[in-house]
JSON list of C-alpha atoms in Angstrom, two decimals:
[
{"chain": "A", "resi": 701, "resn": "UNK", "atom": "CA", "xyz": [110.54, 147.69, 135.09]},
{"chain": "A", "resi": 702, "resn": "UNK", "atom": "CA", "xyz": [113.51, 148.09, 137.42]},
{"chain": "A", "resi": 703, "resn": "UNK", "atom": "CA", "xyz": [111.31, 149.31, 140.29]},
{"chain": "A", "resi": 704, "resn": "UNK", "atom": "CA", "xyz": [108.90, 146.40, 139.72]},
{"chain": "A", "resi": 705, "resn": "UNK", "atom": "CA", "xyz": [111.70, 143.81, 139.85]},
{"chain": "A", "resi": 706, "resn": "UNK", "atom": "CA", "xyz": [113.31, 145.36, 142.94]},
{"chain": "A", "resi": 707, "resn": "UNK", "atom": "CA", "xyz": [110.00, 145.35, 144.82]},
{"chain": "A", "resi": 708, "resn": "UNK", "atom": "CA", "xyz": [109.42, 141.71, 143.86]},
{"chain": "A", "resi": 709, "resn": "UNK", "atom": "CA", "xyz": [112.83, 140.76, 145.26]},
{"chain": "A", "resi": 710, "resn": "UNK", "atom": "CA", "xyz": [112.26, 142.77, 148.43]},
{"chain": "A", "resi": 711, "resn": "UNK", "atom": "CA", "xyz": [108.96, 141.08, 149.22]},
{"chain": "A", "resi": 712, "resn": "UNK", "atom": "CA", "xyz": [110.31, 137.66, 148.24]},
{"chain": "A", "resi": 713, "resn": "UNK", "atom": "CA", "xyz": [113.19, 137.90, 150.73]},
{"chain": "A", "resi": 714, "resn": "UNK", "atom": "CA", "xyz": [111.41, 139.83, 153.50]},
{"chain": "A", "resi": 715, "resn": "UNK", "atom": "CA", "xyz": [108.24, 137.70, 153.50]},
{"chain": "A", "resi": 716, "resn": "UNK", "atom": "CA", "xyz": [106.55, 138.50, 156.84]},
{"chain": "A", "resi": 717, "resn": "UNK", "atom": "CA", "xyz": [109.57, 140.25, 158.35]},
{"chain": "A", "resi": 718, "resn": "UNK", "atom": "CA", "xyz": [109.59, 144.01, 158.90]},
{"chain": "A", "resi": 719, "resn": "UNK", "atom": "CA", "xyz": [111.63, 145.57, 156.10]},
{"chain": "A", "resi": 720, "resn": "UNK", "atom": "CA", "xyz": [113.41, 148.89, 155.59]},
{"chain": "A", "resi": 721, "resn": "UNK", "atom": "CA", "xyz": [114.25, 149.89, 152.03]},
{"chain": "A", "resi": 722, "resn": "UNK", "atom": "CA", "xyz": [116.37, 153.00, 151.52]},
{"chain": "A", "resi": 723, "resn": "UNK", "atom": "CA", "xyz": [118.65, 154.63, 149.04]},
{"chain": "A", "resi": 724, "resn": "UNK", "atom": "CA", "xyz": [118.93, 157.02, 146.13]},
{"chain": "A", "resi": 725, "resn": "UNK", "atom": "CA", "xyz": [116.11, 155.86, 143.85]},
{"chain": "A", "resi": 726, "resn": "UNK", "atom": "CA", "xyz": [116.34, 158.57, 141.19]},
{"chain": "A", "resi": 727, "resn": "UNK", "atom": "CA", "xyz": [112.57, 158.96, 140.89]},
{"chain": "A", "resi": 728, "resn": "UNK", "atom": "CA", "xyz": [110.39, 161.85, 142.04]},
{"chain": "A", "resi": 729, "resn": "UNK", "atom": "CA", "xyz": [107.42, 161.71, 144.45]},
{"chain": "A", "resi": 730, "resn": "UNK", "atom": "CA", "xyz": [104.97, 162.28, 141.57]},
{"chain": "A", "resi": 731, "resn": "UNK", "atom": "CA", "xyz": [106.39, 159.45, 139.44]},
{"chain": "A", "resi": 732, "resn": "UNK", "atom": "CA", "xyz": [104.83, 156.04, 138.65]},
{"chain": "A", "resi": 733, "resn": "UNK", "atom": "CA", "xyz": [107.84, 154.38, 140.32]},
{"chain": "A", "resi": 734, "resn": "UNK", "atom": "CA", "xyz": [107.12, 156.17, 143.62]},
{"chain": "A", "resi": 735, "resn": "UNK", "atom": "CA", "xyz": [103.46, 155.15, 143.39]},
{"chain": "A", "resi": 736, "resn": "UNK", "atom": "CA", "xyz": [104.52, 151.54, 142.74]},
{"chain": "A", "resi": 737, "resn": "UNK", "atom": "CA", "xyz": [106.60, 151.37, 145.93]},
{"chain": "A", "resi": 738, "resn": "UNK", "atom": "CA", "xyz": [103.92, 153.19, 147.95]},
{"chain": "A", "resi": 739, "resn": "UNK", "atom": "CA", "xyz": [100.98, 151.09, 146.72]},
{"chain": "A", "resi": 740, "resn": "UNK", "atom": "CA", "xyz": [102.48, 147.76, 145.66]},
{"chain": "A", "resi": 741, "resn": "UNK", "atom": "CA", "xyz": [100.85, 148.11, 142.23]},
{"chain": "A", "resi": 742, "resn": "UNK", "atom": "CA", "xyz": [101.98, 149.51, 138.92]},
{"chain": "A", "resi": 743, "resn": "UNK", "atom": "CA", "xyz": [100.55, 153.02, 138.63]},
{"chain": "A", "resi": 744, "resn": "UNK", "atom": "CA", "xyz": [99.95, 153.41, 134.90]},
{"chain": "A", "resi": 745, "resn": "UNK", "atom": "CA", "xyz": [97.20, 155.29, 133.06]},
{"chain": "A", "resi": 746, "resn": "UNK", "atom": "CA", "xyz": [94.69, 152.82, 131.65]},
{"chain": "A", "resi": 747, "resn": "UNK", "atom": "CA", "xyz": [95.49, 153.65, 128.02]},
{"chain": "A", "resi": 748, "resn": "UNK", "atom": "CA", "xyz": [99.22, 153.26, 128.59]},
{"chain": "A", "resi": 749, "resn": "UNK", "atom": "CA", "xyz": [98.76, 150.00, 130.49]},
{"chain": "A", "resi": 750, "resn": "UNK", "atom": "CA", "xyz": [96.61, 148.64, 127.66]},
{"chain": "A", "resi": 751, "resn": "UNK", "atom": "CA", "xyz": [99.32, 149.45, 125.13]},
{"chain": "A", "resi": 752, "resn": "UNK", "atom": "CA", "xyz": [102.06, 147.99, 127.33]},
{"chain": "A", "resi": 753, "resn": "UNK", "atom": "CA", "xyz": [100.15, 144.72, 127.65]},
{"chain": "A", "resi": 754, "resn": "UNK", "atom": "CA", "xyz": [100.39, 144.29, 123.89]},
{"chain": "A", "resi": 755, "resn": "UNK", "atom": "CA", "xyz": [104.20, 144.22, 124.07]},
{"chain": "A", "resi": 756, "resn": "UNK", "atom": "CA", "xyz": [105.42, 140.66, 124.31]},
{"chain": "A", "resi": 757, "resn": "UNK", "atom": "CA", "xyz": [107.26, 139.93, 127.54]},
{"chain": "A", "resi": 758, "resn": "UNK", "atom": "CA", "xyz": [106.10, 142.99, 129.49]},
{"chain": "A", "resi": 759, "resn": "UNK", "atom": "CA", "xyz": [102.75, 141.66, 130.72]},
{"chain": "A", "resi": 760, "resn": "UNK", "atom": "CA", "xyz": [104.17, 140.55, 134.12]},
{"chain": "A", "resi": 761, "resn": "UNK", "atom": "CA", "xyz": [105.09, 144.14, 134.93]},
{"chain": "A", "resi": 762, "resn": "UNK", "atom": "CA", "xyz": [101.42, 145.09, 135.07]},
{"chain": "A", "resi": 763, "resn": "UNK", "atom": "CA", "xyz": [100.77, 142.66, 137.93]},
{"chain": "A", "resi": 764, "resn": "UNK", "atom": "CA", "xyz": [100.77, 143.81, 141.59]},
{"chain": "A", "resi": 765, "resn": "UNK", "atom": "CA", "xyz": [104.08, 143.15, 143.35]},
{"chain": "A", "resi": 766, "resn": "UNK", "atom": "CA", "xyz": [102.73, 143.16, 146.93]},
{"chain": "A", "resi": 767, "resn": "UNK", "atom": "CA", "xyz": [99.37, 143.10, 148.73]},
{"chain": "A", "resi": 768, "resn": "UNK", "atom": "CA", "xyz": [100.26, 146.50, 150.17]},
{"chain": "A", "resi": 769, "resn": "UNK", "atom": "CA", "xyz": [102.93, 149.10, 149.62]},
{"chain": "A", "resi": 770, "resn": "UNK", "atom": "CA", "xyz": [105.56, 150.68, 151.84]},
{"chain": "A", "resi": 771, "resn": "UNK", "atom": "CA", "xyz": [105.45, 154.03, 153.63]},
{"chain": "A", "resi": 772, "resn": "UNK", "atom": "CA", "xyz": [108.00, 156.81, 153.38]},
{"chain": "A", "resi": 773, "resn": "UNK", "atom": "CA", "xyz": [109.51, 157.64, 156.78]},
{"chain": "A", "resi": 774, "resn": "UNK", "atom": "CA", "xyz": [109.90, 161.31, 155.91]},
{"chain": "A", "resi": 775, "resn": "UNK", "atom": "CA", "xyz": [106.34, 161.63, 154.62]},
{"chain": "A", "resi": 776, "resn": "UNK", "atom": "CA", "xyz": [105.15, 159.96, 157.83]},
{"chain": "A", "resi": 777, "resn": "UNK", "atom": "CA", "xyz": [107.21, 162.39, 159.96]},
{"chain": "A", "resi": 778, "resn": "UNK", "atom": "CA", "xyz": [106.71, 165.61, 158.02]},
{"chain": "A", "resi": 779, "resn": "UNK", "atom": "CA", "xyz": [103.46, 165.01, 156.14]},
{"chain": "A", "resi": 780, "resn": "UNK", "atom": "CA", "xyz": [105.32, 165.29, 152.84]},
{"chain": "A", "resi": 781, "resn": "UNK", "atom": "CA", "xyz": [108.67, 164.49, 151.28]},
{"chain": "A", "resi": 782, "resn": "UNK", "atom": "CA", "xyz": [111.55, 166.94, 151.71]},
{"chain": "A", "resi": 783, "resn": "UNK", "atom": "CA", "xyz": [111.57, 169.80, 149.16]},
{"chain": "A", "resi": 784, "resn": "UNK", "atom": "CA", "xyz": [114.70, 168.28, 147.63]},
{"chain": "A", "resi": 785, "resn": "UNK", "atom": "CA", "xyz": [117.45, 165.78, 148.33]},
{"chain": "A", "resi": 786, "resn": "UNK", "atom": "CA", "xyz": [119.50, 166.65, 145.26]},
{"chain": "A", "resi": 787, "resn": "UNK", "atom": "CA", "xyz": [120.50, 170.01, 143.81]},
{"chain": "A", "resi": 788, "resn": "UNK", "atom": "CA", "xyz": [122.96, 169.38, 141.03]},
{"chain": "A", "resi": 789, "resn": "UNK", "atom": "CA", "xyz": [123.90, 170.06, 137.44]},
{"chain": "A", "resi": 790, "resn": "UNK", "atom": "CA", "xyz": [123.42, 167.56, 134.66]},
{"chain": "A", "resi": 791, "resn": "UNK", "atom": "CA", "xyz": [125.16, 167.93, 131.32]},
{"chain": "A", "resi": 792, "resn": "UNK", "atom": "CA", "xyz": [121.88, 168.25, 129.40]},
{"chain": "A", "resi": 793, "resn": "UNK", "atom": "CA", "xyz": [120.51, 170.95, 131.71]},
{"chain": "A", "resi": 794, "resn": "UNK", "atom": "CA", "xyz": [123.79, 172.84, 131.63]},
{"chain": "A", "resi": 795, "resn": "UNK", "atom": "CA", "xyz": [124.09, 172.68, 127.85]},
{"chain": "A", "resi": 796, "resn": "UNK", "atom": "CA", "xyz": [120.50, 173.84, 127.38]},
{"chain": "A", "resi": 797, "resn": "UNK", "atom": "CA", "xyz": [120.71, 176.63, 129.98]},
{"chain": "A", "resi": 798, "resn": "UNK", "atom": "CA", "xyz": [117.99, 175.14, 132.17]},
{"chain": "A", "resi": 799, "resn": "UNK", "atom": "CA", "xyz": [119.70, 175.59, 135.53]},
{"chain": "A", "resi": 800, "resn": "UNK", "atom": "CA", "xyz": [120.51, 172.86, 138.06]},
{"chain": "A", "resi": 801, "resn": "UNK", "atom": "CA", "xyz": [118.19, 169.97, 138.83]},
{"chain": "A", "resi": 802, "resn": "UNK", "atom": "CA", "xyz": [116.41, 170.39, 142.19]},
{"chain": "A", "resi": 803, "resn": "UNK", "atom": "CA", "xyz": [114.21, 167.54, 143.42]},
{"chain": "A", "resi": 804, "resn": "UNK", "atom": "CA", "xyz": [113.64, 164.66, 145.83]},
{"chain": "A", "resi": 805, "resn": "UNK", "atom": "CA", "xyz": [115.20, 161.37, 144.73]},
{"chain": "A", "resi": 806, "resn": "UNK", "atom": "CA", "xyz": [116.08, 159.66, 148.05]},
{"chain": "A", "resi": 807, "resn": "UNK", "atom": "CA", "xyz": [113.79, 157.85, 150.46]},
{"chain": "A", "resi": 808, "resn": "UNK", "atom": "CA", "xyz": [113.61, 155.67, 153.57]},
{"chain": "A", "resi": 809, "resn": "UNK", "atom": "CA", "xyz": [110.75, 153.21, 153.03]},
{"chain": "A", "resi": 810, "resn": "UNK", "atom": "CA", "xyz": [109.13, 151.17, 155.84]},
{"chain": "A", "resi": 811, "resn": "UNK", "atom": "CA", "xyz": [106.93, 148.10, 155.65]},
{"chain": "A", "resi": 812, "resn": "UNK", "atom": "CA", "xyz": [103.63, 147.82, 157.52]},
{"chain": "A", "resi": 813, "resn": "UNK", "atom": "CA", "xyz": [103.99, 147.98, 161.31]},
{"chain": "A", "resi": 814, "resn": "UNK", "atom": "CA", "xyz": [107.18, 150.05, 161.42]},
{"chain": "A", "resi": 815, "resn": "UNK", "atom": "CA", "xyz": [106.67, 153.57, 162.76]},
{"chain": "A", "resi": 816, "resn": "UNK", "atom": "CA", "xyz": [108.74, 156.67, 162.05]},
{"chain": "A", "resi": 817, "resn": "UNK", "atom": "CA", "xyz": [109.29, 158.38, 165.40]},
{"chain": "A", "resi": 818, "resn": "UNK", "atom": "CA", "xyz": [111.63, 161.14, 164.20]},
{"chain": "A", "resi": 819, "resn": "UNK", "atom": "CA", "xyz": [113.40, 162.33, 161.05]},
{"chain": "A", "resi": 820, "resn": "UNK", "atom": "CA", "xyz": [116.49, 164.52, 160.84]},
{"chain": "A", "resi": 821, "resn": "UNK", "atom": "CA", "xyz": [115.58, 167.81, 159.11]},
{"chain": "A", "resi": 822, "resn": "UNK", "atom": "CA", "xyz": [117.55, 168.33, 155.95]},
{"chain": "A", "resi": 823, "resn": "UNK", "atom": "CA", "xyz": [119.85, 171.36, 155.77]},
{"chain": "A", "resi": 824, "resn": "UNK", "atom": "CA", "xyz": [118.79, 174.38, 153.73]},
{"chain": "A", "resi": 825, "resn": "UNK", "atom": "CA", "xyz": [121.35, 174.07, 150.97]},
{"chain": "A", "resi": 826, "resn": "UNK", "atom": "CA", "xyz": [121.47, 177.00, 148.59]},
{"chain": "A", "resi": 827, "resn": "UNK", "atom": "CA", "xyz": [124.38, 175.83, 146.44]},
{"chain": "A", "resi": 828, "resn": "UNK", "atom": "CA", "xyz": [124.66, 173.02, 143.96]},
{"chain": "A", "resi": 829, "resn": "UNK", "atom": "CA", "xyz": [125.99, 169.65, 145.15]},
{"chain": "A", "resi": 830, "resn": "UNK", "atom": "CA", "xyz": [128.53, 168.31, 145.75]},
{"chain": "A", "resi": 831, "resn": "UNK", "atom": "CA", "xyz": [130.08, 171.21, 147.63]},
{"chain": "A", "resi": 832, "resn": "UNK", "atom": "CA", "xyz": [132.82, 171.81, 150.17]},
{"chain": "A", "resi": 833, "resn": "UNK", "atom": "CA", "xyz": [130.36, 170.82, 152.96]},
{"chain": "A", "resi": 834, "resn": "UNK", "atom": "CA", "xyz": [128.52, 168.01, 151.17]},
{"chain": "A", "resi": 835, "resn": "UNK", "atom": "CA", "xyz": [130.56, 165.36, 149.37]},
{"chain": "A", "resi": 836, "resn": "UNK", "atom": "CA", "xyz": [127.69, 163.90, 147.35]},
{"chain": "A", "resi": 837, "resn": "UNK", "atom": "CA", "xyz": [125.19, 165.31, 144.89]},
{"chain": "A", "resi": 838, "resn": "UNK", "atom": "CA", "xyz": [122.50, 163.82, 147.16]},
{"chain": "A", "resi": 839, "resn": "UNK", "atom": "CA", "xyz": [121.81, 164.82, 150.78]},
{"chain": "A", "resi": 840, "resn": "UNK", "atom": "CA", "xyz": [121.91, 162.02, 153.38]},
{"chain": "A", "resi": 841, "resn": "UNK", "atom": "CA", "xyz": [118.68, 161.02, 155.16]},
{"chain": "A", "resi": 842, "resn": "UNK", "atom": "CA", "xyz": [118.38, 159.92, 158.79]},
{"chain": "A", "resi": 843, "resn": "UNK", "atom": "CA", "xyz": [115.28, 158.55, 160.55]},
{"chain": "A", "resi": 844, "resn": "UNK", "atom": "CA", "xyz": [114.50, 157.07, 163.98]},
{"chain": "A", "resi": 845, "resn": "UNK", "atom": "CA", "xyz": [112.19, 154.08, 163.51]},
{"chain": "A", "resi": 846, "resn": "UNK", "atom": "CA", "xyz": [110.20, 151.79, 165.80]},
{"chain": "A", "resi": 847, "resn": "UNK", "atom": "CA", "xyz": [110.06, 148.11, 164.81]},
{"chain": "A", "resi": 848, "resn": "UNK", "atom": "CA", "xyz": [107.48, 145.64, 166.24]},
{"chain": "A", "resi": 849, "resn": "UNK", "atom": "CA", "xyz": [109.62, 143.07, 168.06]},
{"chain": "A", "resi": 850, "resn": "UNK", "atom": "CA", "xyz": [106.84, 140.53, 168.35]},
{"chain": "A", "resi": 851, "resn": "UNK", "atom": "CA", "xyz": [106.49, 140.38, 164.56]},
{"chain": "A", "resi": 852, "resn": "UNK", "atom": "CA", "xyz": [110.26, 140.08, 164.10]},
{"chain": "A", "resi": 853, "resn": "UNK", "atom": "CA", "xyz": [110.68, 137.40, 166.76]},
{"chain": "A", "resi": 854, "resn": "UNK", "atom": "CA", "xyz": [107.90, 135.30, 165.25]},
{"chain": "A", "resi": 855, "resn": "UNK", "atom": "CA", "xyz": [109.52, 135.45, 161.84]},
{"chain": "A", "resi": 856, "resn": "UNK", "atom": "CA", "xyz": [113.09, 134.69, 162.99]},
{"chain": "A", "resi": 857, "resn": "UNK", "atom": "CA", "xyz": [113.45, 133.93, 166.72]},
{"chain": "A", "resi": 858, "resn": "UNK", "atom": "CA", "xyz": [116.83, 134.62, 168.27]},
{"chain": "A", "resi": 859, "resn": "UNK", "atom": "CA", "xyz": [118.70, 131.84, 170.07]},
{"chain": "A", "resi": 860, "resn": "UNK", "atom": "CA", "xyz": [119.54, 134.35, 172.78]},
{"chain": "A", "resi": 861, "resn": "UNK", "atom": "CA", "xyz": [116.24, 135.97, 173.75]},
{"chain": "A", "resi": 862, "resn": "UNK", "atom": "CA", "xyz": [117.86, 138.45, 176.11]},
{"chain": "A", "resi": 863, "resn": "UNK", "atom": "CA", "xyz": [120.32, 139.79, 173.51]},
{"chain": "A", "resi": 864, "resn": "UNK", "atom": "CA", "xyz": [119.60, 142.78, 171.30]},
{"chain": "A", "resi": 865, "resn": "UNK", "atom": "CA", "xyz": [119.25, 141.88, 167.64]},
{"chain": "A", "resi": 866, "resn": "UNK", "atom": "CA", "xyz": [120.03, 143.54, 164.34]},
{"chain": "A", "resi": 867, "resn": "UNK", "atom": "CA", "xyz": [117.32, 143.92, 161.73]},
{"chain": "A", "resi": 868, "resn": "UNK", "atom": "CA", "xyz": [118.16, 145.15, 158.22]},
{"chain": "A", "resi": 869, "resn": "UNK", "atom": "CA", "xyz": [121.65, 146.06, 159.46]},
{"chain": "A", "resi": 870, "resn": "UNK", "atom": "CA", "xyz": [120.18, 148.28, 162.20]},
{"chain": "A", "resi": 871, "resn": "UNK", "atom": "CA", "xyz": [120.19, 147.79, 165.94]},
{"chain": "A", "resi": 872, "resn": "UNK", "atom": "CA", "xyz": [117.00, 146.73, 167.65]},
{"chain": "A", "resi": 873, "resn": "UNK", "atom": "CA", "xyz": [116.96, 148.24, 171.12]},
{"chain": "A", "resi": 874, "resn": "UNK", "atom": "CA", "xyz": [117.26, 151.73, 172.51]},
{"chain": "A", "resi": 875, "resn": "UNK", "atom": "CA", "xyz": [120.04, 154.21, 171.73]},
{"chain": "A", "resi": 876, "resn": "UNK", "atom": "CA", "xyz": [120.93, 157.24, 173.80]},
{"chain": "A", "resi": 877, "resn": "UNK", "atom": "CA", "xyz": [120.24, 159.96, 171.19]},
{"chain": "A", "resi": 878, "resn": "UNK", "atom": "CA", "xyz": [118.66, 159.78, 167.73]},
{"chain": "A", "resi": 879, "resn": "UNK", "atom": "CA", "xyz": [121.46, 161.82, 166.16]},
{"chain": "A", "resi": 880, "resn": "UNK", "atom": "CA", "xyz": [124.43, 159.79, 167.43]},
{"chain": "A", "resi": 881, "resn": "UNK", "atom": "CA", "xyz": [125.94, 156.68, 165.90]},
{"chain": "A", "resi": 882, "resn": "UNK", "atom": "CA", "xyz": [128.70, 156.07, 168.47]},
{"chain": "A", "resi": 883, "resn": "UNK", "atom": "CA", "xyz": [126.87, 155.07, 171.68]},
{"chain": "A", "resi": 884, "resn": "UNK", "atom": "CA", "xyz": [124.79, 152.01, 172.43]},
{"chain": "A", "resi": 885, "resn": "UNK", "atom": "CA", "xyz": [122.76, 151.67, 175.64]},
{"chain": "A", "resi": 886, "resn": "UNK", "atom": "CA", "xyz": [121.72, 148.02, 176.20]},
{"chain": "A", "resi": 887, "resn": "UNK", "atom": "CA", "xyz": [118.19, 148.65, 177.45]},
{"chain": "A", "resi": 888, "resn": "UNK", "atom": "CA", "xyz": [116.55, 145.86, 175.47]},
{"chain": "A", "resi": 889, "resn": "UNK", "atom": "CA", "xyz": [114.07, 143.93, 177.65]},
{"chain": "A", "resi": 890, "resn": "UNK", "atom": "CA", "xyz": [112.52, 140.53, 177.08]},
{"chain": "A", "resi": 891, "resn": "UNK", "atom": "CA", "xyz": [108.90, 140.81, 176.05]},
{"chain": "A", "resi": 892, "resn": "UNK", "atom": "CA", "xyz": [109.12, 144.37, 174.78]},
{"chain": "A", "resi": 893, "resn": "UNK", "atom": "CA", "xyz": [106.55, 145.16, 172.09]},
{"chain": "A", "resi": 894, "resn": "UNK", "atom": "CA", "xyz": [108.64, 147.60, 170.09]},
{"chain": "A", "resi": 895, "resn": "UNK", "atom": "CA", "xyz": [112.25, 148.57, 169.65]},
{"chain": "A", "resi": 896, "resn": "UNK", "atom": "CA", "xyz": [113.88, 151.63, 168.24]},
{"chain": "A", "resi": 897, "resn": "UNK", "atom": "CA", "xyz": [116.42, 151.61, 165.45]},
{"chain": "A", "resi": 898, "resn": "UNK", "atom": "CA", "xyz": [118.31, 154.26, 163.57]},
{"chain": "A", "resi": 899, "resn": "UNK", "atom": "CA", "xyz": [118.12, 154.21, 159.79]},
{"chain": "A", "resi": 900, "resn": "UNK", "atom": "CA", "xyz": [120.61, 156.18, 157.76]},
{"chain": "A", "resi": 901, "resn": "UNK", "atom": "CA", "xyz": [120.77, 156.52, 153.99]},
{"chain": "A", "resi": 902, "resn": "UNK", "atom": "CA", "xyz": [123.79, 157.88, 152.21]},
{"chain": "A", "resi": 903, "resn": "UNK", "atom": "CA", "xyz": [125.29, 157.55, 148.76]},
{"chain": "A", "resi": 904, "resn": "UNK", "atom": "CA", "xyz": [128.57, 155.87, 149.59]},
{"chain": "A", "resi": 905, "resn": "UNK", "atom": "CA", "xyz": [129.65, 152.69, 151.32]},
{"chain": "A", "resi": 906, "resn": "UNK", "atom": "CA", "xyz": [130.24, 148.99, 150.66]},
{"chain": "A", "resi": 907, "resn": "UNK", "atom": "CA", "xyz": [126.62, 148.35, 149.66]},
{"chain": "A", "resi": 908, "resn": "UNK", "atom": "CA", "xyz": [126.47, 150.98, 146.94]},
{"chain": "A", "resi": 909, "resn": "UNK", "atom": "CA", "xyz": [123.71, 153.45, 146.23]},
{"chain": "A", "resi": 910, "resn": "UNK", "atom": "CA", "xyz": [120.66, 151.79, 147.74]},
{"chain": "A", "resi": 911, "resn": "UNK", "atom": "CA", "xyz": [119.72, 148.31, 148.89]},
{"chain": "A", "resi": 912, "resn": "UNK", "atom": "CA", "xyz": [118.60, 146.20, 151.84]},
{"chain": "A", "resi": 913, "resn": "UNK", "atom": "CA", "xyz": [121.04, 144.44, 154.17]},
{"chain": "A", "resi": 914, "resn": "UNK", "atom": "CA", "xyz": [119.46, 141.82, 156.41]},
{"chain": "A", "resi": 915, "resn": "UNK", "atom": "CA", "xyz": [121.21, 140.63, 159.59]},
{"chain": "A", "resi": 916, "resn": "UNK", "atom": "CA", "xyz": [119.61, 138.73, 162.47]},
{"chain": "A", "resi": 917, "resn": "UNK", "atom": "CA", "xyz": [122.57, 137.67, 164.63]},
{"chain": "A", "resi": 918, "resn": "UNK", "atom": "CA", "xyz": [122.49, 138.52, 168.37]},
{"chain": "A", "resi": 919, "resn": "UNK", "atom": "CA", "xyz": [124.16, 141.87, 168.93]},
{"chain": "A", "resi": 920, "resn": "UNK", "atom": "CA", "xyz": [126.34, 142.36, 172.00]},
{"chain": "A", "resi": 921, "resn": "UNK", "atom": "CA", "xyz": [126.24, 145.72, 173.83]},
{"chain": "A", "resi": 922, "resn": "UNK", "atom": "CA", "xyz": [130.01, 145.98, 173.41]},
{"chain": "A", "resi": 923, "resn": "UNK", "atom": "CA", "xyz": [129.80, 145.83, 169.60]},
{"chain": "A", "resi": 924, "resn": "UNK", "atom": "CA", "xyz": [130.23, 149.14, 167.75]},
{"chain": "A", "resi": 925, "resn": "UNK", "atom": "CA", "xyz": [127.13, 150.78, 166.35]},
{"chain": "A", "resi": 926, "resn": "UNK", "atom": "CA", "xyz": [127.31, 150.76, 162.54]},
{"chain": "A", "resi": 927, "resn": "UNK", "atom": "CA", "xyz": [124.69, 152.65, 160.52]},
{"chain": "A", "resi": 928, "resn": "UNK", "atom": "CA", "xyz": [123.28, 151.05, 157.39]},
{"chain": "A", "resi": 929, "resn": "UNK", "atom": "CA", "xyz": [124.47, 152.56, 154.16]},
{"chain": "A", "resi": 930, "resn": "UNK", "atom": "CA", "xyz": [121.79, 152.93, 151.52]}
]
């Protein structure tokens, strides 16, 4: 239900704009929630869906939330999701002697038209998280994405056509290196078909553990480069 409502809100606010949706979702790649985000439709076995429809008030959650789903940046880059983004203990697993949880719970989702040019490989962590090197029980994700400028400009034209713009709290333009947050090269050109942005997902920051931040103000080359926090 939560995934269904979040996807409805995302598509309601994004409309025809390119959208990036990232964070710690706490569902696995083989879950119905993952399939819902990826397809735009509730992925339920027919028998289960039939039973759910009998429950008063839950019928709307069987309806499609979008004409098409979103794509995972890491699956687009690597052909599959990372082996895990979280390796941590839970009280129930500890008490029952099951060992730490190891699985993928974090994603960078892209709407149609956005391309994943590069994804930062995740470190091979052999210890449980958090640790002395990793302050969260989830590993951060970083991706280098290409956004269609023509689609964005049509949806929300900038008053200053020569100025770089921010989309979903990320810079639209070209940056010097995909693994640096501190340098901005103003190489945006009028009429460009695509622009590159850096998307970062972590589990701390003013926006909490997941969410979409939309900003469309002109962005000056002198402004500091601030990564989005998932």
